[in-house]
Coordinates of C-alpha atoms (C1' of nucleotides) in Angstrom, one line a residue:
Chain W
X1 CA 131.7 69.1 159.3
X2 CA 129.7 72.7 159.7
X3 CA 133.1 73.5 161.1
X4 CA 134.9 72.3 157.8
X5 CA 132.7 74.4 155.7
X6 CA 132.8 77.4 157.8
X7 CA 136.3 77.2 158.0
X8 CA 136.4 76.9 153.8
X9 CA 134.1 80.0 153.4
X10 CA 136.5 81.8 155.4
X11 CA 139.3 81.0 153.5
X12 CA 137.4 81.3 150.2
X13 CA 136.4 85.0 151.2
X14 CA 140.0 86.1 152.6
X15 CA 141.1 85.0 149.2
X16 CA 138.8 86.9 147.4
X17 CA 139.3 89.8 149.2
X18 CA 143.1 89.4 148.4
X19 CA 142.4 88.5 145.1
X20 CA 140.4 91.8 144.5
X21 CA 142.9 93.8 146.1
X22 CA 145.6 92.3 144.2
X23 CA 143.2 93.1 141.0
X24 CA 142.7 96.8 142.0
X25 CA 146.6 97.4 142.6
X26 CA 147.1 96.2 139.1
X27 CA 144.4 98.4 138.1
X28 CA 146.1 101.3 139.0
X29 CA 149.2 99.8 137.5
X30 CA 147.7 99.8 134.3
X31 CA 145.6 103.0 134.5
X32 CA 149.4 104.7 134.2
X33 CA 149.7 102.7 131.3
X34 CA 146.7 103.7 129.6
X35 CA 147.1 107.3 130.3
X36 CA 150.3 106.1 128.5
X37 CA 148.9 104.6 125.3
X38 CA 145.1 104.8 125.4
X39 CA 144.2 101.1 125.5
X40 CA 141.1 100.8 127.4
X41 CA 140.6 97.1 126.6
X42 CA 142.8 95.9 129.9
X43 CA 140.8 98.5 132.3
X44 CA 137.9 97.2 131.1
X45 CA 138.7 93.5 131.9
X46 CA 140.2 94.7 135.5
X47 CA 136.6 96.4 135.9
X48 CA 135.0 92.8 135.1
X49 CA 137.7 90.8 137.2
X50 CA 137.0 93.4 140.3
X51 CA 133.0 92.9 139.4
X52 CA 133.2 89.1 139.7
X53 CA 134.8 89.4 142.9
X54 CA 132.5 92.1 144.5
X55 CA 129.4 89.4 143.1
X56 CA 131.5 86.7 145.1
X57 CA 132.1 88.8 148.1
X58 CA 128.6 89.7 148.4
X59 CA 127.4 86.0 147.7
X60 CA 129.6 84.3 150.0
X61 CA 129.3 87.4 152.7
X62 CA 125.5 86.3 152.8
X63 CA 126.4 82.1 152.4
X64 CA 128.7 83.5 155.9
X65 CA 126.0 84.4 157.4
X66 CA 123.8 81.4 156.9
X67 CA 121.7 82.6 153.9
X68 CA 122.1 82.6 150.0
X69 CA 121.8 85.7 148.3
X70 CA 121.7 85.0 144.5
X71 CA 123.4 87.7 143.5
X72 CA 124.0 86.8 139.5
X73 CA 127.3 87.1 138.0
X74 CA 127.1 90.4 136.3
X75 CA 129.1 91.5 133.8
X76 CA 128.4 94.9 134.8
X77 CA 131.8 97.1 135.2
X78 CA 131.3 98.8 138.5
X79 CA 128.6 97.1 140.6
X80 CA 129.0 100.5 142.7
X81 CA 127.2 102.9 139.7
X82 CA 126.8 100.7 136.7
X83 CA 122.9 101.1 136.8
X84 CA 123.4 105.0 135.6
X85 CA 119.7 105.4 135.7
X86 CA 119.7 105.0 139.6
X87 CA 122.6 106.4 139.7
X88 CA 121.6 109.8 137.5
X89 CA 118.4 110.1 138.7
X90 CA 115.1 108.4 139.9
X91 CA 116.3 106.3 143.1
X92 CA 119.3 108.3 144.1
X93 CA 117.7 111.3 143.1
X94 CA 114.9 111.5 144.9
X95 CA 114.4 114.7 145.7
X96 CA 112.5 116.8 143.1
X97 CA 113.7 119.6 141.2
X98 CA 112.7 122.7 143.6
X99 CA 111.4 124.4 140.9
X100 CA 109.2 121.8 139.3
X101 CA 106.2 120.8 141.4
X102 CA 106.1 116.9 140.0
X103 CA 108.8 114.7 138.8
X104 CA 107.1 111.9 138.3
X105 CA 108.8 109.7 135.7
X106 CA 111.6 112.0 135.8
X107 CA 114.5 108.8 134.9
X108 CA 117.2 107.9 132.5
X109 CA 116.2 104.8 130.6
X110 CA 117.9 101.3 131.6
X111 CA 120.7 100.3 129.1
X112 CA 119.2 96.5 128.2
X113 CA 123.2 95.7 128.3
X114 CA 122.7 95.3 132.0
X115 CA 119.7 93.2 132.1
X116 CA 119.6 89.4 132.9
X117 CA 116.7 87.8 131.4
X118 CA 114.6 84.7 132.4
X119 CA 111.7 82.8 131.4
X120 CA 110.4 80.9 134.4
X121 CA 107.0 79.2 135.5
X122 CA 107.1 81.0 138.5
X123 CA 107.9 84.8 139.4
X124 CA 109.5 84.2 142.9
X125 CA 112.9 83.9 143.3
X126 CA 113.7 84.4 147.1
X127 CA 113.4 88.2 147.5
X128 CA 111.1 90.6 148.8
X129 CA 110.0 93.4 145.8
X130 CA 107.9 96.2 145.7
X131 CA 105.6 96.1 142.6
X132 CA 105.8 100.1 141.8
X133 CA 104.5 100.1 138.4
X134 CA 102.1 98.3 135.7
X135 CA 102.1 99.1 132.4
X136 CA 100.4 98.0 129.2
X137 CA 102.3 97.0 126.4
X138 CA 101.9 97.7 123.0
X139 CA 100.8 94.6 121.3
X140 CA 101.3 92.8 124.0
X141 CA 98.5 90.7 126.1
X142 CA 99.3 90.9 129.6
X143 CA 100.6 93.9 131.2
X144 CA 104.4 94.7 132.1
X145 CA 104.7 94.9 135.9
X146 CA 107.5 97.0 137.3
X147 CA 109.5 95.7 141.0
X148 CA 111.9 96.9 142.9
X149 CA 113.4 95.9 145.8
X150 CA 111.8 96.1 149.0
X151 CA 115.4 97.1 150.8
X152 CA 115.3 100.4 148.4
X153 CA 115.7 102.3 151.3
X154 CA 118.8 100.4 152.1
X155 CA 120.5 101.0 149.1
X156 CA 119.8 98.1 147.0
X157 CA 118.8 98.9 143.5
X158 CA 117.8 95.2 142.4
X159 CA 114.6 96.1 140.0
X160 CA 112.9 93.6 137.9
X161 CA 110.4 93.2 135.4
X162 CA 108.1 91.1 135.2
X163 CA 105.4 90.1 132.2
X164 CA 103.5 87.0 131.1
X165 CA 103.9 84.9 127.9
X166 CA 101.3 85.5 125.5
X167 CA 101.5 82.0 124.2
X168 CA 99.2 80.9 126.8
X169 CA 101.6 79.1 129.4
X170 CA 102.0 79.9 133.1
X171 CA 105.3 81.0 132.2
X172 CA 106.6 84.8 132.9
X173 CA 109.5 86.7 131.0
X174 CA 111.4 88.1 133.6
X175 CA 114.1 90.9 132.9
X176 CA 116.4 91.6 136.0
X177 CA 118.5 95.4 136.7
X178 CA 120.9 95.7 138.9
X179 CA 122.2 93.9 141.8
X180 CA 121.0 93.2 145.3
X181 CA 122.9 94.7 147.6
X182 CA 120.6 94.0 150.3
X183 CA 120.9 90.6 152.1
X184 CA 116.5 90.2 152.2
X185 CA 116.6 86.5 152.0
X186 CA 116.2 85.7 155.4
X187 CA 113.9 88.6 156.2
X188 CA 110.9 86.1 155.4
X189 CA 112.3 82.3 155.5
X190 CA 108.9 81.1 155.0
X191 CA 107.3 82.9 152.9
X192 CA 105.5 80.9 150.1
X193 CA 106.7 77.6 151.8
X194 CA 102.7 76.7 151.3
X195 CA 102.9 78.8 147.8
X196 CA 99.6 80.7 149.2
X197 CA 100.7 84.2 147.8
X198 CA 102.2 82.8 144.7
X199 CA 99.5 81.1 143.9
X200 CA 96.9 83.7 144.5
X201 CA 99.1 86.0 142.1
X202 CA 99.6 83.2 139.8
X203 CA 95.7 82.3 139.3
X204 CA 94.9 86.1 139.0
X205 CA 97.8 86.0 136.2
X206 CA 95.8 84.2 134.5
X207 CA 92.2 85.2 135.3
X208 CA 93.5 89.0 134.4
X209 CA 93.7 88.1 131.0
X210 CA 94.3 91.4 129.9
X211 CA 93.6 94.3 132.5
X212 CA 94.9 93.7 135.4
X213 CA 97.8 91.9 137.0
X214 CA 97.3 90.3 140.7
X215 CA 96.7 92.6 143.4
X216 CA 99.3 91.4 145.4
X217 CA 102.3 90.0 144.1
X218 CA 104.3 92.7 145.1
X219 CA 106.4 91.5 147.7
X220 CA 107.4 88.1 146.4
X221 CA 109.5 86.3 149.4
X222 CA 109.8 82.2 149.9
X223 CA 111.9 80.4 150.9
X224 CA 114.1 78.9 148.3
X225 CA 116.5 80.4 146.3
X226 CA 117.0 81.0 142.8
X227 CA 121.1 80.0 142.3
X228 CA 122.6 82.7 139.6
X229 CA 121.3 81.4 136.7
X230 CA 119.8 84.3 135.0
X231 CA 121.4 84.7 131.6
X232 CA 122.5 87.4 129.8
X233 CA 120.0 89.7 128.3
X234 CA 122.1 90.5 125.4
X235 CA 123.5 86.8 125.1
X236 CA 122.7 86.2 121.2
X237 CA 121.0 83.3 122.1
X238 CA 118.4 83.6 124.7
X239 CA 117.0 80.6 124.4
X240 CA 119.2 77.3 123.4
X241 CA 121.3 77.4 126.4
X242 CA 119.0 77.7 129.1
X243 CA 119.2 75.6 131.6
X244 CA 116.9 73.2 133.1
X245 CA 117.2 71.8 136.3
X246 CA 115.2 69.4 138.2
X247 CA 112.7 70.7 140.2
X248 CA 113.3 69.5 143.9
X249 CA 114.2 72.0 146.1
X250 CA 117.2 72.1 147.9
X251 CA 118.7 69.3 145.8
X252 CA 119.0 70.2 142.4
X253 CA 120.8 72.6 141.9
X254 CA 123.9 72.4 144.9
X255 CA 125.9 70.9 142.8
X256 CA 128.0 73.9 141.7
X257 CA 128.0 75.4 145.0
X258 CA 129.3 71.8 145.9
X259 CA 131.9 72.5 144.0
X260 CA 132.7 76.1 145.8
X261 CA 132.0 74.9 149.1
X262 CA 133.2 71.1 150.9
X263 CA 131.1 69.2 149.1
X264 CA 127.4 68.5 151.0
X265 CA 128.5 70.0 153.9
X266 CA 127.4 72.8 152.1
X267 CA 123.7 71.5 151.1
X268 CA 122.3 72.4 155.1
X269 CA 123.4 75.8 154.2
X270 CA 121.3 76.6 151.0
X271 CA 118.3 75.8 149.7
X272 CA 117.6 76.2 146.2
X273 CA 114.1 77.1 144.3
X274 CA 113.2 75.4 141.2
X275 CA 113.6 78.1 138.8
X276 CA 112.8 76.6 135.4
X277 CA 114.6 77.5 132.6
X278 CA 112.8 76.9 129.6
X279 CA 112.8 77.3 125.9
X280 CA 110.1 80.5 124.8
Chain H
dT1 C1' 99.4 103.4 162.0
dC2 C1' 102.3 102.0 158.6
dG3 C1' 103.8 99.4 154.8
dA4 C1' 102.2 97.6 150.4
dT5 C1' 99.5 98.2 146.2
dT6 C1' 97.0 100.7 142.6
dT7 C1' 96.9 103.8 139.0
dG8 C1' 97.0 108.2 136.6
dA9 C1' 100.5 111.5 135.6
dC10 C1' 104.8 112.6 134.0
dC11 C1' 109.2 112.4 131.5
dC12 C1' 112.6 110.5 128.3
dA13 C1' 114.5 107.8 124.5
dG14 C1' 113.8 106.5 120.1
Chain S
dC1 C1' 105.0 111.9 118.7
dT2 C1' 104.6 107.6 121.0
dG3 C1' 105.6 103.9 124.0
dG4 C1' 107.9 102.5 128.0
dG5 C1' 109.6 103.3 132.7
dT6 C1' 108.9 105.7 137.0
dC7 C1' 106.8 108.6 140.5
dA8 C1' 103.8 109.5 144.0
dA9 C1' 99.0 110.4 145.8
dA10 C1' 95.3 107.7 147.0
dT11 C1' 93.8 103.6 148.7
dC12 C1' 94.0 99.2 150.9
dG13 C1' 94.7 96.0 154.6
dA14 C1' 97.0 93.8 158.4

DNA sequence: TCGATTTGACCCAG
DNA sequence: CTGGGTCAAATCGA
């Protein structure tokens, strides 16, 4: 049976990669087109087609290796560089300007375009992040907190933001940038399995009130995993379509990956967190 | 000791 | 000019 499903990932990722290859030859077919008469409509779409499958590859390279990584399907154009604030300056461009002493805040603002958004009762979503920012918010009750992903140093420029409903709910606007190129999920399988952390940075959520957000919620790991549900951040509905699943772990929420994988062969594999979607 | 968090400073986009 | 996003020194804590 784990042979079955094994076997099926294989297939699914040599298929991908042959479907991506495929995809980049035509690319190149039609980049002599363009040059040819300036539509830039099909490149674009190769771009997407060529995303999806790097999402996949890296999804299903971490399903290989016996943990989930919920990468979301991105419409971003070139999961290589399509953050161009990482890619311009701050992360990749670490190293100050010789002449200046301090560069601090030196950055390119995010385009929202490439933001996910989620509104969830819970901030953890199965990876490890580095809190390196707070902020207050104009007319706003509860500070903006600022993550990136621990595995920085690795590469991975997942960031996230993270801020609390002001309409007094436990519930937390989350904005994701970026992908994870990391594979962190398995770093700390147990993390949170009690909710310990979680709930020490949820309660301080909530006692902050205003100043200060939890003194530790930094490195958010547990042990289930959000699927790739995030929506779009610049979906013109944010709210209407958003999904809500059941909350038991590792149950609710196979049932698509059931559908990618031999049916519940592939439920020992992953195990799912109880993300809540729900209307702001 | 080292990694994580805090927080004031800094820079950029609007 | 202001608000928002990020940096990095200081601090914390395991």
């Amino acid at each position: 049976m784990e042979e079955t499903a094994s076997s099926n990932k294989k297939i699914l990722i040599e298929e991908l990669i042959k479907g991506r290859d495929s995809t980049k030859k035509l690319q190149n077919l039609l980049r002599q087109k363009i040059d040819d008469d300036g539509s830039v409509s099909a490149d674009d779409l190769v771009m997407k087609i060529l995303g999806s499958f790097s999402d996949s590859l890296s999804v299903l390279s971490a399903c290989a290796s016996g943990v989930l990584c919920p990468i979301p399907v991105s419409k971003y154009v070139s999961s290589a560089c399509s953050d161009d604030r990482t890619c311009d300056s701050g992360e990749s461009e670490k190293k100050p300007a010789p002449v200046v002493k301090d560069r601090r805040g030196c950055y390119k603002r995010r385009k929202t375009e490439d933001s996910r958004v989620k509104v969830v009762d819970t901030i953890e979503d199965g990876y490890a992040w580095r809190k390196y920012g707070q902020k207050e918010i104009l007319n706003a009750k509860f500070p903006r907190c600022y993550f990136r992903c621990t595995h920085k140093n690795e590469g991975c420029k997942a960031l996230k933001q993270v801020q609390q409903l002001e309409d007094g709910s436990q519930m937390f606007h989350i904005t994701y940038f970026g992908h994870h190129t990391c594979q962190n999920l398995h770093k700390n399988p147990h993390m949170f399995s009690d909710s310990g952390a979680l709930s020490c940075f949820l309660l301080d959520f909530k006692n902050s009130n205003t100043n200060h957000l939890p003194s530790s919620p930094s490195t958010i790991t547990n042990a289930h995993i959000t699927p790739s549900l995030e929506q779009e951040g610049d979906s013109n509905n944010a709210q209407s379509d958003e999904h809500i699943p059941s909350n038991n772990y590792g149950q609710s929420s196979n049932a698509s990956w059931n559908d990618i994988f031999d049916n519940d062969s592939s439920i020992d594999d992953f195990k799912f967190d109880e993300s809540v979607y729900l209307q702001v």
